[in-house]
Coordinates of N, CA and C in Angstrom, one line a residue:
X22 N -7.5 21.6 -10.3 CA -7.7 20.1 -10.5 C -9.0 19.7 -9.9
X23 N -10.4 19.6 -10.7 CA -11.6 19.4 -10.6 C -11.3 17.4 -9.5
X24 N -11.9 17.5 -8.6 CA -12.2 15.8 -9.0 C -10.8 15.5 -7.5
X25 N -10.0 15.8 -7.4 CA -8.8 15.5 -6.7 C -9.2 16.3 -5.3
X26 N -8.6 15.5 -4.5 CA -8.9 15.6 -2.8 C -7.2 15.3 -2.4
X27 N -6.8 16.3 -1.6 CA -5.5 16.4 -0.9 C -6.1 15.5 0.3
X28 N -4.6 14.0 0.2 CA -5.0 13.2 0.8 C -4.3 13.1 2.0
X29 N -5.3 12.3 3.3 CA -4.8 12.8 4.6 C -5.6 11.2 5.6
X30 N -4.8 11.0 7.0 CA -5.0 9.6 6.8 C -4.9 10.2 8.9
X31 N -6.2 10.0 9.4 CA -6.0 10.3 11.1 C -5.6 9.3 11.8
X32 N -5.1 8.1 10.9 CA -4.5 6.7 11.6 C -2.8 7.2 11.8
X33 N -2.3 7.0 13.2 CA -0.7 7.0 13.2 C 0.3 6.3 12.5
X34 N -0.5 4.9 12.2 CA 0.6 4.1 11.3 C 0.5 4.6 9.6
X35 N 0.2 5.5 9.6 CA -0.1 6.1 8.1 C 0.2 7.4 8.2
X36 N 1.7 7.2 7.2 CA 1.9 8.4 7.1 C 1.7 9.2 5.0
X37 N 1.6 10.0 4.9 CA 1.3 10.8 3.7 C 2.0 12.0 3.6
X38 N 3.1 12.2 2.2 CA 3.9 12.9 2.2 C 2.9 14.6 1.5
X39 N 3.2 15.2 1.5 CA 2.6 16.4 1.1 C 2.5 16.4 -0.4
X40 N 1.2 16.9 -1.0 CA 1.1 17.0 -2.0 C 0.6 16.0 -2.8
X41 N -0.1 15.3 -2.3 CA -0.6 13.9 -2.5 C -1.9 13.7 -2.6
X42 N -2.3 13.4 -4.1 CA -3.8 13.2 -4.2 C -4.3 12.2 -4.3
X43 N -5.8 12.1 -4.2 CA -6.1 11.0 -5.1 C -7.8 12.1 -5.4
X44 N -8.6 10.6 -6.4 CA -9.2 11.3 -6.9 C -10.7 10.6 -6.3
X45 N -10.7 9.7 -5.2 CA -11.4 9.1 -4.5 C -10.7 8.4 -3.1
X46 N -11.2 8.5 -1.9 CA -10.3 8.2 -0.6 C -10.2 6.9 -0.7
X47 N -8.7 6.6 -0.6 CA -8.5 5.4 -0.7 C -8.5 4.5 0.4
X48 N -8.7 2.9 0.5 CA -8.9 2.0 1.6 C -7.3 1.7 2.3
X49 N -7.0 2.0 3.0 CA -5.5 2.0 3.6 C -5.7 1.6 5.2
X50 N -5.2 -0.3 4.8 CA -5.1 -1.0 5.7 C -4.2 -1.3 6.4
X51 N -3.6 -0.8 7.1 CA -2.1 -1.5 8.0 C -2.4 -2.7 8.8
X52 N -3.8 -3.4 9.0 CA -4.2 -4.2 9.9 C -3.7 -4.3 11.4
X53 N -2.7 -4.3 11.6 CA -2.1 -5.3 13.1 C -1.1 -3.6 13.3
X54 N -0.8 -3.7 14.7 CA -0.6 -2.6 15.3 C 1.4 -2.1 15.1
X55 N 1.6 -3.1 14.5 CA 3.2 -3.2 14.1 C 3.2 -2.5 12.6
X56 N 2.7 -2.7 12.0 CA 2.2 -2.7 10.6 C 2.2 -0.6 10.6
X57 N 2.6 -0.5 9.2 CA 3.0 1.0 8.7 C 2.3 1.2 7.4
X58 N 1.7 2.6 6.7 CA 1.8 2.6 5.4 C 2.5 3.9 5.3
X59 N 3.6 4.1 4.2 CA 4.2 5.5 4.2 C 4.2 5.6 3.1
X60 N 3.3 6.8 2.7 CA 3.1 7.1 1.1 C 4.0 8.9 0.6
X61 N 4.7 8.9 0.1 CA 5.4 10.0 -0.2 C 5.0 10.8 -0.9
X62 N 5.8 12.0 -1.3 CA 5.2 13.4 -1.7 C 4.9 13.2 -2.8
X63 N 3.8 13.9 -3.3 CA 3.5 14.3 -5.0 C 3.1 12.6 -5.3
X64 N 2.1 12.0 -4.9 CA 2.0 10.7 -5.4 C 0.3 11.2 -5.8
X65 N 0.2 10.3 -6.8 CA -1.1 10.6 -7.2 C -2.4 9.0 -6.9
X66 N -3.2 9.1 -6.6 CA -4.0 7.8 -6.9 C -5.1 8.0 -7.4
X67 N -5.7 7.0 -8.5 CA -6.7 6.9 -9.1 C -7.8 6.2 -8.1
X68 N -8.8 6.4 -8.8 CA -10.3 5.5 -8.3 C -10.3 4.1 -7.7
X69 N -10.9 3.9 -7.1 CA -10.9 2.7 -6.2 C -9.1 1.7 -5.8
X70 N -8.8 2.5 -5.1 CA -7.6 1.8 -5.0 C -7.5 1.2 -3.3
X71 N -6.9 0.5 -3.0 CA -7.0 -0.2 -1.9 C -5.2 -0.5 -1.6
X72 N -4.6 0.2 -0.2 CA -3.2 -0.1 0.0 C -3.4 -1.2 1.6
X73 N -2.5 -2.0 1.5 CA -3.1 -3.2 2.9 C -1.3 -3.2 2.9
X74 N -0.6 -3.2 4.3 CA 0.2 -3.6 4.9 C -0.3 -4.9 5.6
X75 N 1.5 -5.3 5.9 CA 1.2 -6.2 6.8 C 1.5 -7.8 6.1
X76 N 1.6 -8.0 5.1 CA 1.4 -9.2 4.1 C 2.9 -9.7 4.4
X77 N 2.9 -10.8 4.2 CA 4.0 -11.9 3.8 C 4.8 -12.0 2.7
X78 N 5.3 -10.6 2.3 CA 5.9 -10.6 1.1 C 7.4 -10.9 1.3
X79 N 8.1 -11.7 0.5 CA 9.2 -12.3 0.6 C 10.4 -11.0 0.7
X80 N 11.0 -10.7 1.6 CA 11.4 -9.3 1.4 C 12.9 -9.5 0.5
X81 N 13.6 -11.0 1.0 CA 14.4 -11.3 0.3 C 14.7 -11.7 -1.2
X82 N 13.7 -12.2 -1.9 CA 13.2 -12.4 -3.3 C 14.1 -11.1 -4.5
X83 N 13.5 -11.3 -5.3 CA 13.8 -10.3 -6.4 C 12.8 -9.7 -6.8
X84 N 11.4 -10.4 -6.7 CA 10.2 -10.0 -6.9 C 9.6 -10.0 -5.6
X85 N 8.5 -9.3 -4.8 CA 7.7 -9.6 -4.1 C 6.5 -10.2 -4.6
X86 N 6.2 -11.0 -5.6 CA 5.3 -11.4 -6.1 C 5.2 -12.5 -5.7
X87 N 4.2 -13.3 -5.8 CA 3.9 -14.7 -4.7 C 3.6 -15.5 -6.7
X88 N 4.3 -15.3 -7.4 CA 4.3 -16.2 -9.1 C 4.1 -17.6 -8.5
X89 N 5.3 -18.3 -7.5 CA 5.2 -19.6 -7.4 C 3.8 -20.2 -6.7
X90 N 3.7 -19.2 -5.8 CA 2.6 -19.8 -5.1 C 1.6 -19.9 -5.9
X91 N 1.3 -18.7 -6.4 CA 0.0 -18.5 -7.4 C -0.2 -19.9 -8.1
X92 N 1.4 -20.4 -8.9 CA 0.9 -21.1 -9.9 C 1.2 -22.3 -8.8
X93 N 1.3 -22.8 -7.6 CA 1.1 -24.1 -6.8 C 2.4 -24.7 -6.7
X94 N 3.4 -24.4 -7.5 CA 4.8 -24.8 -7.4 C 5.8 -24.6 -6.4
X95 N 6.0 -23.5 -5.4 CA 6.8 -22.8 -4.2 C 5.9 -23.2 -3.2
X96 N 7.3 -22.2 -2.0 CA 6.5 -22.0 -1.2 C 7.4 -20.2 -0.6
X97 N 6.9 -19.7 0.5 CA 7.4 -18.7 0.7 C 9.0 -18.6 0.9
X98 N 9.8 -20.0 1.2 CA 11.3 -20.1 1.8 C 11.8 -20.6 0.6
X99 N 11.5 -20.2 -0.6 CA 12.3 -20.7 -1.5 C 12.1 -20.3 -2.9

C-alpha cells in the first residue's frame, strides 16, 4: 500500500489500535489532561483529517450533533 503510514501517537491520552493507517498524520487533539482519544484496529484515515476530544457533546441525546444549536433554536439541556 503505496502512500499509507502505520499510525502511531507518543501522547498517553491517545491510544491506536493495531493496524491502523492513514494516508497523511493526522491532527489528534485531546486538549485538557482528562480528555482521551482511542482509535481502534484496522481503521483507516484519509487526508487531512483532524480528531479533537474534549467537546460538549450531549452524551445523552440520540444524536451528538449540536442541529439545535447550529440552527439557534436549543440549547445543550434540552
Amino acid at each position: 500500500m503505496t502512500g499509507l503510514t502505520d499510525l502511531t501517537c507518543d501522547d498517553p491520552r491517545v491510544t491506536i489500535g493495531i493496524a491502523t493507517w492513514a494516508s497523511s498524520s493526522p491532527v489528534l487533539r485531546p486538549h485538557h489532561a482528562g480528555n482521551r482519544i482511542d482509535i481502534g484496529k484496522f481503521c483507516c484515515f484519509g487526508q487531512n483529517v483532524s480528531i479533537f476530544a474534549g467537546g460538549t457533546h450531549p452524551m445523552h441525546h440520540l444524536t451528538q450533533h449540536h442541529m439545535k444549536l447550529y440552527l439557534g433554536v436549543g440549547d445543550f439541556d434540552k
